[in-house]
Coordinates of C-alpha atoms and ligand atoms in Angstrom, one line a residue:
X1 CA 4.6 24.2 0.7
X2 CA 3.3 21.0 -0.9
X3 CA 4.8 17.6 -1.5
X4 CA 3.3 15.9 -4.5
X5 CA 3.5 12.3 -5.5
X6 CA 2.6 10.8 -8.9
X7 CA 1.8 7.1 -9.3
X8 CA 2.9 4.8 -12.1
X9 CA -0.1 5.3 -14.4
X10 CA 0.5 9.1 -14.2
X11 CA 4.1 8.5 -15.5
X12 CA 3.6 5.7 -18.0
X13 CA 4.1 7.7 -21.2
X14 CA 5.2 11.1 -22.5
X15 CA 1.6 12.3 -22.8
X16 CA 1.1 11.5 -19.1
X17 CA 4.4 13.3 -18.2
X18 CA 3.1 16.4 -20.0
X19 CA 0.0 16.4 -17.7
X20 CA 2.3 16.0 -14.7
X21 CA 4.4 19.0 -15.9
X22 CA 1.3 21.2 -16.2
X23 CA 0.1 20.2 -12.7
X24 CA 3.4 20.7 -11.0
X25 CA 4.1 24.1 -12.6
X26 CA 0.6 25.4 -12.1
X27 CA 1.2 25.9 -8.4
X28 CA 4.5 27.3 -7.1
X29 CA 3.9 25.8 -3.7
X30 CA 4.6 22.4 -5.2
X31 CA 8.2 22.0 -4.1
X32 CA 9.0 18.3 -3.9
X33 CA 7.8 15.7 -6.5
X34 CA 7.9 12.0 -5.6
X35 CA 7.7 9.7 -8.5
X36 CA 6.9 6.0 -9.1
X37 CA 8.4 3.9 -11.9
X38 CA 6.4 4.0 -15.2
X39 CA 3.2 2.0 -14.7
X40 CA 0.7 0.5 -17.0
X41 CA -0.3 2.4 -20.2
X42 CA -3.3 0.2 -20.9
X43 CA -5.0 -2.5 -18.9
X44 CA -2.9 -5.5 -19.9
X45 CA 0.4 -3.6 -20.0
X46 CA 3.2 -4.5 -17.5
X47 CA 4.5 -2.1 -14.9
X48 CA 8.2 -1.4 -15.1
X49 CA 8.6 -2.7 -11.5
X50 CA 7.1 -6.1 -12.6
X51 CA 9.4 -6.2 -15.6
X52 CA 12.4 -5.5 -13.3
X53 CA 11.3 -8.3 -10.9
X54 CA 11.1 -10.7 -13.8
X55 CA 14.5 -9.6 -15.1
X56 CA 16.2 -9.9 -11.6
X57 CA 14.7 -13.4 -11.1
X58 CA 16.1 -14.5 -14.5
X59 CA 19.6 -13.1 -13.7
X60 CA 19.5 -14.8 -10.3
X61 CA 18.2 -18.2 -11.3
X62 CA 19.1 -18.7 -14.9
X63 CA 21.8 -16.2 -15.9
X64 CA 21.9 -13.1 -18.1
X65 CA 18.9 -12.1 -20.1
X66 CA 19.8 -8.8 -21.9
X67 CA 16.5 -9.0 -23.9
X68 CA 14.5 -8.7 -20.7
X69 CA 16.6 -5.7 -19.6
X70 CA 16.0 -4.1 -23.0
X71 CA 12.2 -4.3 -22.5
X72 CA 12.7 -2.1 -19.4
X73 CA 15.0 0.3 -21.2
X74 CA 12.5 0.6 -24.0
X75 CA 9.9 1.9 -21.6
X76 CA 12.1 4.9 -20.8
X77 CA 13.3 5.2 -24.4
X78 CA 9.6 5.5 -25.6
X79 CA 9.0 8.3 -23.1
X80 CA 12.2 10.1 -24.1
X81 CA 11.3 9.8 -27.8
X82 CA 7.8 11.2 -27.2
X83 CA 9.2 14.1 -25.2
X84 CA 12.1 14.7 -27.5
X85 CA 14.7 14.2 -24.8
X86 CA 18.4 13.8 -25.4
X87 CA 19.2 10.2 -26.1
X88 CA 22.2 10.4 -23.7
X89 CA 19.8 10.0 -20.8
X90 CA 18.7 6.6 -22.2
X91 CA 22.3 5.5 -22.7
X92 CA 23.0 6.3 -19.1
X93 CA 20.0 4.3 -18.0
X94 CA 21.1 1.4 -20.1
X95 CA 24.7 1.3 -18.7
X96 CA 23.5 1.7 -15.1
X97 CA 20.9 -1.0 -15.4
X98 CA 23.4 -3.5 -17.0
X99 CA 26.0 -2.7 -14.3
X100 CA 23.3 -3.3 -11.6
X101 CA 22.1 -6.6 -13.2
X102 CA 25.7 -7.9 -13.5
X103 CA 26.5 -6.9 -9.9
X104 CA 27.1 -9.2 -6.9
X105 CA 24.3 -11.7 -6.3
X106 CA 25.5 -13.3 -3.1
X107 CA 22.5 -11.8 -1.3
X108 CA 19.5 -12.3 -3.6
X109 CA 17.1 -10.2 -1.5
X110 CA 19.4 -7.2 -1.6
X111 CA 20.0 -7.7 -5.3
X112 CA 16.3 -7.9 -6.0
X113 CA 15.6 -4.7 -4.0
X114 CA 18.4 -2.8 -5.8
X115 CA 17.0 -3.8 -9.2
X116 CA 13.4 -3.0 -8.2
X117 CA 14.4 0.4 -6.9
X118 CA 16.1 1.3 -10.2
X119 CA 12.6 1.7 -11.7
X120 CA 11.8 4.8 -9.7
X121 CA 15.4 6.0 -9.6
X122 CA 15.8 6.1 -13.3
X123 CA 12.4 7.7 -13.7
X124 CA 13.2 10.5 -11.3
X125 CA 16.4 11.2 -13.3
X126 CA 14.5 11.2 -16.6
X127 CA 11.7 13.5 -15.2
X128 CA 14.2 16.0 -13.7
X129 CA 15.8 16.2 -17.2
X130 CA 12.4 16.8 -18.8
X131 CA 11.6 19.6 -16.4
X132 CA 15.0 21.2 -16.9
X133 CA 14.6 21.0 -20.7
X134 CA 11.4 23.1 -20.3
X135 CA 13.3 25.7 -18.3
X136 CA 12.2 24.7 -14.8
X137 CA 14.9 24.5 -12.2
X138 CA 14.6 20.9 -11.1
X139 CA 17.0 18.5 -9.4
X140 CA 17.0 14.8 -9.0
X141 CA 17.7 14.0 -5.3
X142 CA 19.0 10.6 -4.2
X143 CA 17.5 9.2 -1.0
X144 CA 20.9 8.4 0.4
X145 CA 22.2 11.9 -0.2
X146 CA 18.9 13.2 1.5
X147 CA 19.4 10.9 4.4
X148 CA 16.3 8.7 4.0
X149 CA 17.3 5.8 6.1
X150 CA 15.3 2.6 6.6
X151 CA 15.3 -0.7 8.4
X152 CA 17.1 -3.6 6.9
X153 CA 13.9 -5.5 5.9
X154 CA 14.1 -6.3 2.2
X155 CA 10.9 -5.6 0.4
X156 CA 9.2 -4.2 3.4
X157 CA 11.4 -1.5 4.9
X158 CA 10.3 1.0 7.5
X159 CA 11.6 4.5 7.9
X160 CA 14.1 5.2 10.7
X161 CA 13.0 8.3 12.7
X162 CA 16.2 10.3 12.2
X163 CA 15.4 10.5 8.5
X164 CA 12.9 13.3 9.2
X165 CA 15.5 15.7 10.5
X166 CA 17.8 14.9 7.5
X167 CA 15.0 15.5 5.0
X168 CA 14.2 18.8 6.6
X169 CA 17.4 20.1 5.2
X170 CA 16.0 19.8 1.7
X171 CA 13.8 22.8 2.4
X172 CA 16.8 25.0 1.7
X173 CA 17.3 23.7 -1.8
X174 CA 16.4 26.0 -4.6
X175 CA 14.1 24.8 -7.3
X176 CA 12.0 21.7 -7.6
X177 CA 13.1 18.5 -5.9
X178 CA 12.5 15.3 -8.0
X179 CA 12.7 12.4 -5.6
X180 CA 12.4 8.7 -6.4
X181 CA 9.7 6.8 -4.4
X182 CA 9.7 3.3 -3.1
X183 CA 13.1 2.9 -1.4
X184 CA 15.6 4.2 1.1
X185 CA 19.0 3.1 2.4
X186 CA 20.1 1.2 5.4
X187 CA 22.8 2.7 7.7
X188 CA 25.2 0.5 5.9
X189 CA 24.2 2.3 2.6
X190 CA 22.4 -0.7 1.1
X191 CA 19.2 -0.1 -0.9
X192 CA 16.0 -1.5 0.6
X193 CA 12.5 -1.0 -0.8
X194 CA 9.2 -0.5 0.9
X195 CA 6.4 -3.0 0.2
X196 CA 4.7 -2.8 -3.2
X197 CA 3.2 0.5 -4.1
X198 CA 5.5 2.1 -1.5
X199 CA 6.1 5.4 -3.3
X200 CA 3.0 6.6 -1.4
X201 CA 5.1 5.9 1.7
X202 CA 8.0 7.9 0.4
X203 CA 5.7 10.9 -0.3
X204 CA 4.3 10.8 3.2
X205 CA 7.8 10.6 4.7
X206 CA 9.0 13.5 2.6
X207 CA 5.9 15.6 3.6
X208 CA 6.7 14.9 7.2
X209 CA 10.4 15.7 6.9
X210 CA 9.9 18.9 4.9
X211 CA 7.0 19.9 7.3
X212 CA 4.8 20.5 4.2
X213 CA 1.4 22.0 4.5
X214 CA -0.2 19.4 2.2
X215 CA 0.7 16.0 0.8
X216 CA -0.9 15.7 -2.7
X217 CA -1.1 12.2 -4.1
X218 CA -2.0 12.0 -7.8
X219 CA -3.4 8.8 -9.1
X220 CA -5.8 7.8 -11.9
X221 CA -9.2 8.0 -10.2
X222 CA -11.3 11.1 -9.3
X223 CA -11.7 10.1 -5.7
X224 CA -11.6 7.3 -3.1
X225 CA -15.0 5.6 -3.5
X226 CA -17.1 4.4 -0.7
X227 CA -16.9 0.8 -2.1
X228 CA -15.0 -1.0 -4.8
X229 CA -16.5 0.2 -8.2
X230 CA -15.9 -3.2 -9.7
X231 CA -18.4 -4.6 -7.1
X232 CA -20.9 -1.7 -7.1
X233 CA -21.0 0.4 -10.2
X234 CA -20.8 4.2 -9.8
X235 CA -20.5 4.3 -6.0
X236 CA -20.6 7.4 -3.9
X237 CA -17.3 9.4 -3.8
X238 CA -15.7 10.2 -0.5
X239 CA -14.7 13.8 -0.3
X240 CA -13.3 13.8 3.2
X241 CA -12.3 11.1 5.6
X242 CA -10.1 10.7 8.6
X243 CA -6.6 9.0 8.7
X244 CA -8.1 6.2 10.8
X245 CA -10.9 5.6 8.3
X246 CA -8.5 5.7 5.4
X247 CA -6.1 3.3 7.1
X248 CA -8.9 0.8 7.7
X249 CA -10.2 1.0 4.2
X250 CA -6.9 0.8 2.4
X251 CA -5.7 -2.0 4.7
X252 CA -8.8 -4.1 3.8
X253 CA -8.6 -3.8 0.0
X254 CA -8.8 -0.1 -1.1
X255 CA -5.8 0.1 -3.4
X256 CA -5.9 3.9 -4.1
X257 CA -3.4 4.6 -1.3
X258 CA -0.9 2.4 0.6
X259 CA -2.2 1.6 4.1
X260 CA 1.3 2.3 5.6
X261 CA 1.6 5.7 4.0
X262 CA -0.7 7.5 6.3
X263 CA 1.3 7.4 9.5
X264 CA 4.2 9.8 8.6
X265 CA 1.7 12.5 7.4
X266 CA -0.6 11.9 10.3
X267 CA 2.2 12.2 12.9
X268 CA 3.0 15.7 11.4
X269 CA -0.7 16.6 11.1
X270 CA -0.3 17.1 7.4
X271 CA -3.6 16.5 5.4
X272 CA -3.4 14.2 2.4
X273 CA -5.2 15.2 -0.8
X274 CA -5.9 12.4 -3.4
X275 CA -6.3 13.7 -6.9
X276 CA -6.6 12.5 -10.5
X277 CA -3.8 13.4 -12.9
X278 CA -6.2 12.8 -15.8
X279 CA -8.8 15.1 -14.3
X280 CA -7.0 17.5 -11.9
X281 CA -10.1 19.7 -11.5
X282 CA -12.1 17.0 -9.8
X283 CA -12.4 17.6 -6.1
X284 CA -10.6 14.4 -5.0
X285 CA -10.5 13.1 -1.5
X286 CA -9.0 14.7 1.5
X287 CA -7.7 12.8 4.5
X288 CA -7.7 14.7 7.7
X289 CA -7.4 14.3 11.5
X290 CA -11.1 14.9 12.2
X291 CA -14.2 15.7 10.2
X292 CA -17.8 16.6 10.7
X293 CA -19.9 13.5 10.7
X294 CA -22.4 14.5 8.1
X295 CA -22.5 11.3 6.0
X296 CA -24.3 8.9 8.3
X297 CA -22.5 6.3 10.4
X298 CA -20.6 4.5 7.5
X299 CA -18.1 6.2 5.2
X300 CA -16.9 3.2 3.3
X301 CA -17.0 -0.6 2.9
X302 CA -13.9 -2.5 1.9
X303 CA -13.3 -6.2 1.4
X304 CA -10.5 -8.6 0.7
X305 CA -10.1 -12.3 0.1
X306 CA -7.4 -14.8 0.8
X307 CA -7.9 -15.2 4.6
X308 CA -8.2 -18.4 6.7
X309 CA -9.2 -18.8 10.3
X310 CA -7.8 -21.1 12.9
X311 CA -10.4 -21.9 15.5
X312 CA -9.0 -23.2 18.8
X313 CA -11.3 -24.3 21.6
X314 CA -10.5 -25.6 25.0
X315 CA -12.9 -25.9 27.9
X316 CA -12.1 -23.3 30.7
X317 CA -9.8 -21.4 28.4
X318 CA -10.9 -18.2 30.1
X319 CA -9.3 -19.4 33.4
X320 CA -6.0 -20.5 31.8
X321 CA -3.3 -17.8 32.4
X322 CA -1.2 -17.2 29.2
X323 CA -3.4 -19.2 26.8
X324 CA -3.6 -16.4 24.2
X325 CA 0.1 -15.7 24.5
X326 CA 1.1 -19.3 24.0
X327 CA -1.1 -19.6 20.9
X328 CA 0.3 -16.4 19.4
X329 CA 3.8 -17.4 20.4
X330 CA 3.5 -20.6 18.3
X331 CA 2.5 -18.4 15.3
X332 CA 5.5 -16.2 16.0
X333 CA 7.8 -19.2 16.0
X334 CA 6.4 -20.3 12.7
X335 CA 7.0 -16.8 11.2
X336 CA 3.3 -16.0 10.7
X337 CA 1.5 -12.7 11.1
X338 CA -2.1 -12.5 12.1
X339 CA -4.9 -10.0 11.4
X340 CA -7.6 -10.4 13.9
X341 CA -8.3 -12.5 17.0
X342 CA -12.0 -12.6 18.0
X343 CA -12.5 -14.7 21.1
X344 CA -15.2 -16.4 23.2
X345 CA -15.1 -17.9 26.7
X346 CA -13.7 -21.2 25.6
X347 CA -12.3 -20.4 22.2
X348 CA -10.3 -18.0 20.2
X349 CA -10.1 -17.7 16.4
X350 CA -7.0 -16.4 14.7
X351 CA -7.4 -14.9 11.3
X352 CA -4.5 -14.7 9.0
X353 CA -3.6 -14.2 5.3
X354 CA -3.5 -17.6 3.8
X355 CA -0.6 -17.0 1.3
X356 CA 1.8 -17.2 4.2
X357 CA 1.2 -20.9 4.7
X358 CA 1.6 -24.0 2.6
X359 CA -0.2 -27.2 3.5
X360 CA 2.8 -28.6 5.3
X361 CA 3.1 -25.6 7.5
X362 CA -0.6 -25.6 8.2
X363 CA -0.4 -29.2 9.3
X364 CA 2.5 -28.5 11.6
X365 CA 0.8 -25.5 13.1
X366 CA -2.4 -27.5 13.8
X367 CA -0.4 -30.3 15.4
X368 CA 1.6 -27.8 17.6
X369 CA -1.5 -25.9 18.6
X370 CA -3.3 -29.1 19.6
X371 CA -0.4 -30.6 21.5
X372 CA 1.2 -27.6 23.1
X373 CA -2.1 -25.9 24.2
X374 CA -3.8 -29.2 24.9
X375 CA -6.7 -27.8 22.9
X376 CA -10.0 -29.8 22.6
X377 CA -10.3 -28.7 19.0
X378 CA -8.2 -26.9 16.3
X379 CA -9.9 -26.4 13.0
X380 CA -8.7 -24.4 10.0
X381 CA -11.2 -22.8 7.6
X382 CA -10.1 -21.6 4.2
X383 CA -11.3 -19.2 1.6
X384 CA -12.6 -16.5 3.8
X385 CA -13.3 -12.9 2.8
X386 CA -13.1 -10.1 5.3
X387 CA -15.5 -7.2 4.9
X388 CA -14.7 -4.0 6.8
X389 CA -17.5 -1.5 7.4
X390 CA -15.8 1.7 8.3
X391 CA -16.9 5.1 9.8
X392 CA -15.9 7.3 12.7
X393 CA -19.5 8.1 13.3
X394 CA -20.3 4.5 14.3
X395 CA -19.2 5.4 17.8
X396 CA -22.1 7.8 18.2
X397 CA -24.7 5.8 16.4
X398 CA -26.8 3.1 18.0
X399 CA -27.6 0.0 16.0
X400 CA -25.1 0.1 13.2
X401 CA -24.1 -3.5 13.8
X402 CA -27.7 -4.6 13.9
X403 CA -28.3 -2.8 10.6
X404 CA -25.3 -4.5 9.0
X405 CA -26.1 -8.0 10.2
X406 CA -29.8 -7.6 9.2
X407 CA -28.7 -6.5 5.7
X408 CA -26.4 -9.6 5.5
X409 CA -29.1 -12.0 6.7
X410 CA -31.6 -10.4 4.4
X411 CA -29.3 -11.2 1.5
X412 CA -28.8 -14.8 2.6
X413 CA -25.2 -14.3 3.6
X414 CA -23.9 -16.4 6.4
X415 CA -21.7 -14.5 8.8
X416 CA -18.8 -16.7 9.7
X417 CA -17.4 -14.2 12.3
X418 CA -17.8 -10.6 13.5
X419 CA -15.2 -8.5 15.2
X420 CA -15.6 -4.9 16.4
X421 CA -12.6 -3.3 17.9
X422 CA -13.1 -1.0 20.9
X423 CA -11.9 1.9 18.7
X424 CA -15.3 1.5 17.0
X425 CA -14.1 3.0 13.8
X426 CA -14.7 -0.3 12.0
X427 CA -16.6 -3.5 12.1
X428 CA -15.3 -6.7 10.5
X429 CA -17.4 -9.5 9.0
X430 CA -15.9 -12.7 7.9
X431 CA -17.8 -14.5 5.1
X432 CA -17.1 -17.2 2.6
X433 CA -15.2 -15.9 -0.4
X434 CA -18.0 -16.8 -2.8
X435 CA -20.4 -14.6 -0.9
X436 CA -18.0 -11.6 -0.7
X437 CA -19.5 -9.5 -3.5
X438 CA -23.0 -10.3 -2.7
X439 CA -22.4 -9.3 1.0
X440 CA -20.7 -6.0 0.0
X441 CA -23.6 -5.1 -2.2
X442 CA -26.1 -5.8 0.6
X443 CA -24.1 -3.6 3.0
X444 CA -23.7 -0.8 0.4
X445 CA -27.4 -0.9 -0.2
X446 CA -28.2 -0.7 3.5
X447 CA -25.9 2.2 4.2
X448 CA -25.8 4.1 0.9
X449 CA -29.3 3.3 -0.3
X450 CA -30.3 3.5 -3.9
X451 CA -28.3 0.5 -5.3
X452 CA -30.3 -2.5 -6.5
X453 CA -29.0 -5.9 -5.4
X454 CA -28.2 -8.2 -8.2
Ligands
LIG1 N1 6.8 0.9 -8.5 C1 6.5 0.3 -7.3 C2 5.4 -0.8 -7.4 O1 4.9 -1.0 -8.5 C3 6.2 1.3 -6.2 C4 5.1 2.3 -6.5 O2 4.7 2.4 -7.7 O3 4.6 2.9 -5.6 O4 5.0 -1.4 -6.4

């Protein structure tokens, strides 16, 4: 039995939905279909989720904006027209959306999550109607009814473990299950969404709950590539990689699959197959527990910008009990999350995403770190890019770090920092943002030869 998830670009128009219908009905093992909200139809189009966010912000800050709500409804109406669906489904979407937009706004985060979630919820209802119209027994299933409970963290919910047992009961349903992605319910029955692109997470949770044999994730690329194709044209496709490799790559910038979506499938030992809705015959990429290391030490190179580092040095830091804890505690009190903490004898560097801090908070943080740790120096460096070189086989290969740093020095890239976790599935290089692309090309050339440096 398979759980299959379709992303927004696969559901953006009637023509896309026809492809989805073909794919789902081609294999009777495809039992549960998780859907996103309609995404972009062309490159400068706007996703329904983004339209909904804009709409909710307007209702919260400036008052009613029915014309914005109509732009959302028109996205569904266009699909319904293309597929010749009964207009009553659009009337229903309209009245539900207006009721939601005019609902209580005393808790803006909750309001925002409920409006965002309606994107997938309405799409699931519309898709179920479309399947039924073509004679397929298909039923929209609401996450509350199915028992998908999550933590009360607006915009970044996490699944509660008891959900898996509840979802298992869906196995007994007859016909196809059409399940909206991206949100669940708190124990108090409030809607909370996962982080952006979170329908991948719903698919993985459902695969775990239903104890599926496979989680198929349909998107708009033939495979996960070994490097971002906008940095290196026509990169090598990855046909198979492990959960750990995929998590490292998607965390550091690969946007094909949400980095938090692997854990539920991984815990249940369910492989994840990434495929292209627009080219379902392409092999795709399979994410598994272990693989044969046939591809050399490195499977992929990911990079992301928008980081800063806080360098803290204090003579004899190594002998001071609790130094690291105190430093991280200050971050905790300021509500900041960190990504990496490379350290030396007398210094530690804390790397974090810069968008969490404005200049006022940064100044406060520096002052607190200096005073409370009695540090000799606290310096913040901005505009850093992190590059992750990822591969399980690095563990068994001598000299991968040397090869990577030689490639970077050969390309004139200054390495601001290196971090290699003891898991040895990845190596992190910090470089200046303006050198990011150049550095990635140099590394790709080293490990996947045959690409000319520009
Ligand atoms: N529609 C949501 C978003 O755009 C969730 C998803 O597509 O996975 O983030």
